mmCIF file of C-alpha atoms and ligand atoms in Angstrom:
data_model
loop_
_atom_site.group_PDB
_atom_site.id
_atom_site.type_symbol
_atom_site.label_atom_id
_atom_site.label_comp_id
_atom_site.label_asym_id
_atom_site.label_seq_id
_atom_site.Cartn_x
_atom_site.Cartn_y
_atom_site.Cartn_z
ATOM 1 C CA MET A 1191 54.892 -15.187 -96.741
ATOM 2 C CA LYS A 1192 51.467 -16.411 -97.784
ATOM 3 C CA ASN A 1193 48.552 -13.973 -97.918
ATOM 4 C CA ILE A 1194 45.162 -15.476 -98.521
ATOM 5 C CA VAL A 1195 41.814 -13.753 -98.918
ATOM 6 C CA LEU A 1196 38.975 -15.917 -97.669
ATOM 7 C CA PHE A 1197 36.043 -14.617 -99.631
ATOM 8 C CA GLY A 1198 32.305 -15.149 -99.527
ATOM 9 C CA PRO A 1199 28.949 -13.765 -98.393
ATOM 10 C CA PRO A 1200 27.905 -13.366 -94.750
ATOM 11 C CA GLY A 1201 27.386 -16.809 -93.217
ATOM 12 C CA ALA A 1202 29.614 -18.627 -95.729
ATOM 13 C CA GLY A 1203 31.843 -19.913 -92.905
ATOM 14 C CA LYS A 1204 34.877 -17.660 -93.420
ATOM 15 C CA GLY A 1205 35.460 -17.042 -89.707
ATOM 16 C CA THR A 1206 35.002 -20.697 -88.733
ATOM 17 C CA GLN A 1207 37.406 -21.903 -91.398
ATOM 18 C CA ALA A 1208 39.965 -19.119 -90.852
ATOM 19 C CA THR A 1209 40.181 -20.089 -87.170
ATOM 20 C CA ILE A 1210 41.121 -23.656 -88.166
ATOM 21 C CA LEU A 1211 43.352 -22.802 -91.139
ATOM 22 C CA LYS A 1212 45.398 -20.179 -89.289
ATOM 23 C CA GLU A 1213 46.629 -22.938 -86.935
ATOM 24 C CA LYS A 1214 47.246 -25.419 -89.716
ATOM 25 C CA TYR A 1215 49.230 -22.991 -91.905
ATOM 26 C CA GLU A 1216 50.654 -20.803 -89.098
ATOM 27 C CA LEU A 1217 49.145 -17.632 -90.481
ATOM 28 C CA MET A 1218 47.558 -14.689 -88.736
ATOM 29 C CA HIS A 1219 43.798 -14.397 -89.067
ATOM 30 C CA ILE A 1220 42.569 -10.839 -89.555
ATOM 31 C CA SER A 1221 38.803 -10.355 -89.531
ATOM 32 C CA THR A 1222 37.765 -6.749 -90.103
ATOM 33 C CA GLY A 1223 34.320 -7.597 -88.649
ATOM 34 C CA ASP A 1224 35.990 -8.818 -85.423
ATOM 35 C CA LEU A 1225 38.180 -5.716 -85.323
ATOM 36 C CA PHE A 1226 35.138 -3.455 -85.641
ATOM 37 C CA ARG A 1227 33.326 -5.423 -82.918
ATOM 38 C CA TYR A 1228 36.392 -5.094 -80.676
ATOM 39 C CA HIS A 1229 36.424 -1.330 -81.202
ATOM 40 C CA LYS A 1230 32.673 -1.135 -80.597
ATOM 41 C CA SER A 1231 32.806 -3.001 -77.313
ATOM 42 C CA ASN A 1232 35.765 -0.890 -76.184
ATOM 43 C CA HIS A 1233 33.916 2.295 -77.126
ATOM 44 C CA THR A 1234 36.811 3.675 -79.130
ATOM 45 C CA GLU A 1235 36.246 6.533 -81.552
ATOM 46 C CA LEU A 1236 36.539 4.066 -84.428
ATOM 47 C CA GLY A 1237 34.032 1.800 -82.685
ATOM 48 C CA GLN A 1238 31.497 4.623 -82.403
ATOM 49 C CA LEU A 1239 31.877 5.386 -86.069
ATOM 50 C CA ALA A 1240 31.674 1.755 -87.218
ATOM 51 C CA LYS A 1241 28.618 1.084 -85.028
ATOM 52 C CA LYS A 1242 26.421 3.403 -87.090
ATOM 53 C CA TYR A 1243 27.049 1.250 -90.154
ATOM 54 C CA ALA A 1244 27.610 -2.229 -88.752
ATOM 55 C CA ASP A 1245 24.429 -2.182 -86.644
ATOM 56 C CA GLU A 1246 22.448 -1.492 -89.810
ATOM 57 C CA GLY A 1247 24.202 -4.177 -91.836
ATOM 58 C CA LYS A 1248 25.917 -1.583 -94.035
ATOM 59 C CA LEU A 1249 29.571 -1.496 -94.974
ATOM 60 C CA VAL A 1250 31.804 0.872 -93.003
ATOM 61 C CA PRO A 1251 33.339 3.535 -95.311
ATOM 62 C CA ASP A 1252 36.361 2.359 -97.273
ATOM 63 C CA GLN A 1253 39.057 4.687 -95.963
ATOM 64 C CA VAL A 1254 38.224 3.918 -92.327
ATOM 65 C CA THR A 1255 38.367 0.195 -93.051
ATOM 66 C CA ILE A 1256 41.520 0.389 -95.154
ATOM 67 C CA ASP A 1257 43.375 2.381 -92.461
ATOM 68 C CA MET A 1258 42.335 -0.073 -89.750
ATOM 69 C CA LEU A 1259 43.437 -3.092 -91.814
ATOM 70 C CA GLU A 1260 46.797 -1.576 -92.726
ATOM 71 C CA GLU A 1261 47.489 -0.674 -89.113
ATOM 72 C CA GLU A 1262 46.766 -4.257 -88.074
ATOM 73 C CA VAL A 1263 49.058 -5.724 -90.736
ATOM 74 C CA ASN A 1264 51.816 -3.235 -89.904
ATOM 75 C CA LYS A 1265 51.704 -4.342 -86.262
ATOM 76 C CA ASN A 1266 52.235 -7.951 -87.369
ATOM 77 C CA LEU A 1267 54.878 -7.899 -90.063
ATOM 78 C CA ASP A 1268 56.830 -10.596 -88.257
ATOM 79 C CA LYS A 1269 54.072 -13.148 -89.055
ATOM 80 C CA ASN A 1270 54.323 -15.802 -91.811
ATOM 81 C CA GLY A 1271 51.372 -14.286 -93.607
ATOM 82 C CA PHE A 1272 47.712 -13.498 -93.219
ATOM 83 C CA ILE A 1273 44.267 -14.902 -93.786
ATOM 84 C CA PHE A 1274 42.053 -11.922 -94.566
ATOM 85 C CA ASP A 1275 38.474 -12.655 -93.553
ATOM 86 C CA GLY A 1276 35.810 -10.146 -94.586
ATOM 87 C CA TYR A 1277 38.377 -7.964 -96.335
ATOM 88 C CA PRO A 1278 38.451 -6.680 -99.040
ATOM 89 C CA ARG A 1279 34.748 -6.060 -99.557
ATOM 90 C CA THR A 1280 34.881 -3.389 -102.261
ATOM 91 C CA ILE A 1281 36.989 -2.747 -105.361
ATOM 92 C CA SER A 1282 38.640 0.237 -103.600
ATOM 93 C CA GLN A 1283 39.655 -2.004 -100.699
ATOM 94 C CA ALA A 1284 41.026 -4.633 -103.095
ATOM 95 C CA GLU A 1285 43.059 -2.022 -104.959
ATOM 96 C CA ALA A 1286 44.330 -0.579 -101.687
ATOM 97 C CA LEU A 1287 45.341 -4.047 -100.476
ATOM 98 C CA ASP A 1288 47.263 -4.772 -103.677
ATOM 99 C CA LYS A 1289 49.091 -1.443 -103.463
ATOM 100 C CA PHE A 1290 49.807 -1.820 -99.756
ATOM 101 C CA LEU A 1291 51.249 -5.322 -100.112
ATOM 102 C CA GLU A 1292 53.151 -4.446 -103.258
ATOM 103 C CA ALA A 1293 54.906 -1.607 -101.435
ATOM 104 C CA LYS A 1294 56.166 -4.256 -99.012
ATOM 105 C CA GLY A 1295 57.265 -6.578 -101.833
ATOM 106 C CA LYS A 1296 54.340 -8.912 -101.100
ATOM 107 C CA LYS A 1297 51.062 -9.842 -102.768
ATOM 108 C CA VAL A 1298 47.772 -11.647 -102.351
ATOM 109 C CA ASN A 1299 48.709 -15.249 -103.144
ATOM 110 C CA GLY A 1300 45.166 -16.469 -103.578
ATOM 111 C CA ILE A 1301 41.507 -15.673 -103.145
ATOM 112 C CA ILE A 1302 39.443 -18.596 -101.987
ATOM 113 C CA ALA A 1303 35.700 -18.121 -102.249
ATOM 114 C CA LEU A 1304 33.306 -20.180 -100.148
ATOM 115 C CA GLU A 1305 30.216 -20.824 -102.256
ATOM 116 C CA VAL A 1306 26.939 -21.375 -100.402
ATOM 117 C CA PRO A 1307 23.334 -20.946 -101.652
ATOM 118 C CA GLN A 1308 21.455 -17.938 -100.267
ATOM 119 C CA ASP A 1309 18.692 -19.855 -98.420
ATOM 120 C CA LEU A 1310 21.302 -21.801 -96.481
ATOM 121 C CA LEU A 1311 23.202 -18.593 -95.645
ATOM 122 C CA GLU A 1312 20.088 -17.012 -94.147
ATOM 123 C CA ALA A 1313 19.388 -20.085 -92.046
ATOM 124 C CA ARG A 1314 23.000 -20.218 -90.818
ATOM 125 C CA LEU A 1315 23.014 -16.532 -89.836
ATOM 126 C CA LEU A 1316 19.708 -16.766 -87.952
ATOM 127 C CA GLU A 1317 20.984 -19.861 -86.145
ATOM 128 C CA ARG A 1318 24.251 -18.093 -85.284
ATOM 129 C CA GLY A 1319 22.219 -15.119 -84.024
ATOM 130 C CA GLU A 1320 20.778 -17.327 -81.290
ATOM 131 C CA THR A 1321 24.234 -17.800 -79.747
ATOM 132 C CA SER A 1322 26.565 -15.106 -81.135
ATOM 133 C CA GLY A 1323 24.831 -12.186 -79.447
ATOM 134 C CA ARG A 1324 25.364 -10.269 -82.703
ATOM 135 C CA SER A 1325 22.404 -7.976 -83.288
ATOM 136 C CA ASP A 1326 23.099 -8.025 -87.041
ATOM 137 C CA ASP A 1327 22.552 -11.818 -87.043
ATOM 138 C CA MET A 1328 19.220 -11.736 -85.196
ATOM 139 C CA ASN A 1329 17.144 -9.643 -87.537
ATOM 140 C CA ILE A 1330 16.155 -10.880 -90.979
ATOM 141 C CA GLU A 1331 15.903 -7.305 -92.315
ATOM 142 C CA LYS A 1332 19.501 -6.576 -91.324
ATOM 143 C CA ILE A 1333 20.624 -9.888 -92.756
ATOM 144 C CA ARG A 1334 19.003 -8.961 -96.059
ATOM 145 C CA ILE A 1335 20.714 -5.546 -96.050
ATOM 146 C CA ARG A 1336 24.048 -7.343 -95.555
ATOM 147 C CA PHE A 1337 23.306 -9.586 -98.563
ATOM 148 C CA GLN A 1338 22.344 -6.526 -100.583
ATOM 149 C CA GLU A 1339 25.642 -4.856 -99.658
ATOM 150 C CA TYR A 1340 27.431 -8.064 -100.620
ATOM 151 C CA ASN A 1341 25.627 -8.401 -103.938
ATOM 152 C CA THR A 1342 26.082 -4.776 -104.991
ATOM 153 C CA LYS A 1343 29.589 -3.993 -103.667
ATOM 154 C CA THR A 1344 31.464 -7.195 -102.843
ATOM 155 C CA ALA A 1345 30.432 -9.879 -105.351
ATOM 156 C CA VAL A 1346 32.116 -7.872 -108.161
ATOM 157 C CA LEU A 1347 35.484 -8.688 -106.603
ATOM 158 C CA LYS A 1348 35.283 -12.000 -108.413
ATOM 159 C CA ASP A 1349 35.653 -10.058 -111.678
ATOM 160 C CA TYR A 1350 38.559 -8.129 -110.160
ATOM 161 C CA TYR A 1351 40.508 -11.194 -109.039
ATOM 162 C CA PHE A 1352 39.489 -13.844 -111.573
ATOM 163 C CA PRO A 1353 41.498 -12.416 -114.507
ATOM 164 C CA LYS A 1354 44.586 -12.318 -112.270
ATOM 165 C CA GLY A 1355 44.342 -16.121 -112.191
ATOM 166 C CA ASN A 1356 44.355 -16.534 -108.434
ATOM 167 C CA TYR A 1357 40.625 -16.882 -107.685
ATOM 168 C CA HIS A 1358 39.435 -20.292 -106.504
ATOM 169 C CA GLY A 1359 35.812 -21.224 -105.804
ATOM 170 C CA VAL A 1360 35.197 -23.896 -103.164
ATOM 171 C CA ASN A 1361 31.925 -25.588 -102.280
ATOM 172 C CA GLY A 1362 31.012 -24.255 -98.817
ATOM 173 C CA VAL A 1363 28.216 -26.756 -98.153
ATOM 174 C CA GLY A 1364 29.032 -29.732 -95.937
ATOM 175 C CA SER A 1365 30.534 -30.449 -92.544
ATOM 176 C CA ILE A 1366 33.191 -28.126 -91.122
ATOM 177 C CA GLU A 1367 35.795 -30.889 -91.619
ATOM 178 C CA GLU A 1368 34.783 -31.503 -95.233
ATOM 179 C CA ILE A 1369 35.049 -27.825 -96.053
ATOM 180 C CA THR A 1370 38.427 -27.502 -94.280
ATOM 181 C CA ALA A 1371 39.682 -30.400 -96.416
ATOM 182 C CA ARG A 1372 38.481 -28.710 -99.626
ATOM 183 C CA LEU A 1373 40.072 -25.406 -98.637
ATOM 184 C CA SER A 1374 43.316 -27.129 -97.651
ATOM 185 C CA GLU A 1375 43.595 -28.664 -101.116
ATOM 186 C CA VAL A 1376 43.651 -25.142 -102.543
ATOM 187 C CA PHE A 1377 45.876 -23.697 -99.766
ATOM 188 C CA ASP A 1378 48.467 -26.364 -100.517
ATOM 189 C CA THR A 1379 48.779 -25.150 -104.098
ATOM 190 C CA LEU A 1380 49.266 -21.464 -103.215
HETATM 191 P P1 AMP B 1719 31.457 -9.484 -90.550
HETATM 192 O O1 AMP B 1719 31.786 -9.942 -89.174
HETATM 193 O O2 AMP B 1719 32.566 -9.756 -91.526
HETATM 194 O O3 AMP B 1719 30.122 -9.985 -91.038
HETATM 195 O O4 AMP B 1719 31.348 -7.892 -90.480
HETATM 196 C C1 AMP B 1719 30.395 -7.251 -89.642
HETATM 197 C C2 AMP B 1719 30.197 -5.804 -90.081
HETATM 198 O O5 AMP B 1719 31.450 -5.090 -89.980
HETATM 199 C C3 AMP B 1719 29.782 -5.631 -91.536
HETATM 200 O O6 AMP B 1719 28.373 -5.757 -91.716
HETATM 201 C C4 AMP B 1719 30.271 -4.216 -91.820
HETATM 202 O O7 AMP B 1719 29.419 -3.251 -91.235
HETATM 203 C C5 AMP B 1719 31.591 -4.172 -91.068
HETATM 204 N N1 AMP B 1719 32.711 -4.620 -91.913
HETATM 205 C C6 AMP B 1719 33.497 -5.729 -91.747
HETATM 206 N N2 AMP B 1719 34.430 -5.828 -92.694
HETATM 207 C C7 AMP B 1719 34.244 -4.747 -93.513
HETATM 208 C C8 AMP B 1719 34.881 -4.281 -94.695
HETATM 209 N N3 AMP B 1719 35.903 -4.942 -95.242
HETATM 210 N N4 AMP B 1719 34.418 -3.131 -95.247
HETATM 211 C C9 AMP B 1719 33.404 -2.427 -94.704
HETATM 212 N N5 AMP B 1719 32.738 -2.837 -93.615
HETATM 213 C C10 AMP B 1719 33.144 -3.980 -93.011
#
């Protein structure tokens, strides 16, 4: 089983690349952002709760997110492994993921970070907002709140994973195919 965390700020291309790599490596793609959007559009209790945060560009509280992620993994234990996209986003989530996988005799095999300069991220998100229908992509204020959340709560995960020796930075600027090729080089070593 191969469990990969695809890491990076909003707009880095995690979702785009996970969709391609899940086919190539026969892994299940779990995006916590997609799961929250699914719950929101289905008006579940979890969706109502997540909406308050997600619509503002803020992170949903850890325990809610951790429970949702674990439930999704538990439903799919027959899979070859997972590509986690947008999870973990805090130290608590990373610790919870390690503990959760360890209890199953598994681990995170690698963290691959897509590195993209901030001005390009903003442009990508605004462009995506024109077609994605995502309200959090259409408003520059909300985009900036998401970057602030990333910079204050998520970016520190590099310091969490790097000493474990399984953190890999990849240049996220280029064509989709170029970036898939760079990510595949790392995937093949994990
Ligand atoms: P994304 O599609 O990954 O950009 O996520 C969209 C929104 O869902 C985020 O702005 C958060 O409000 C929420 N979200 C997604 N993943 C997480 C997570 N791991 N922890 C907390 N909130 C999350």
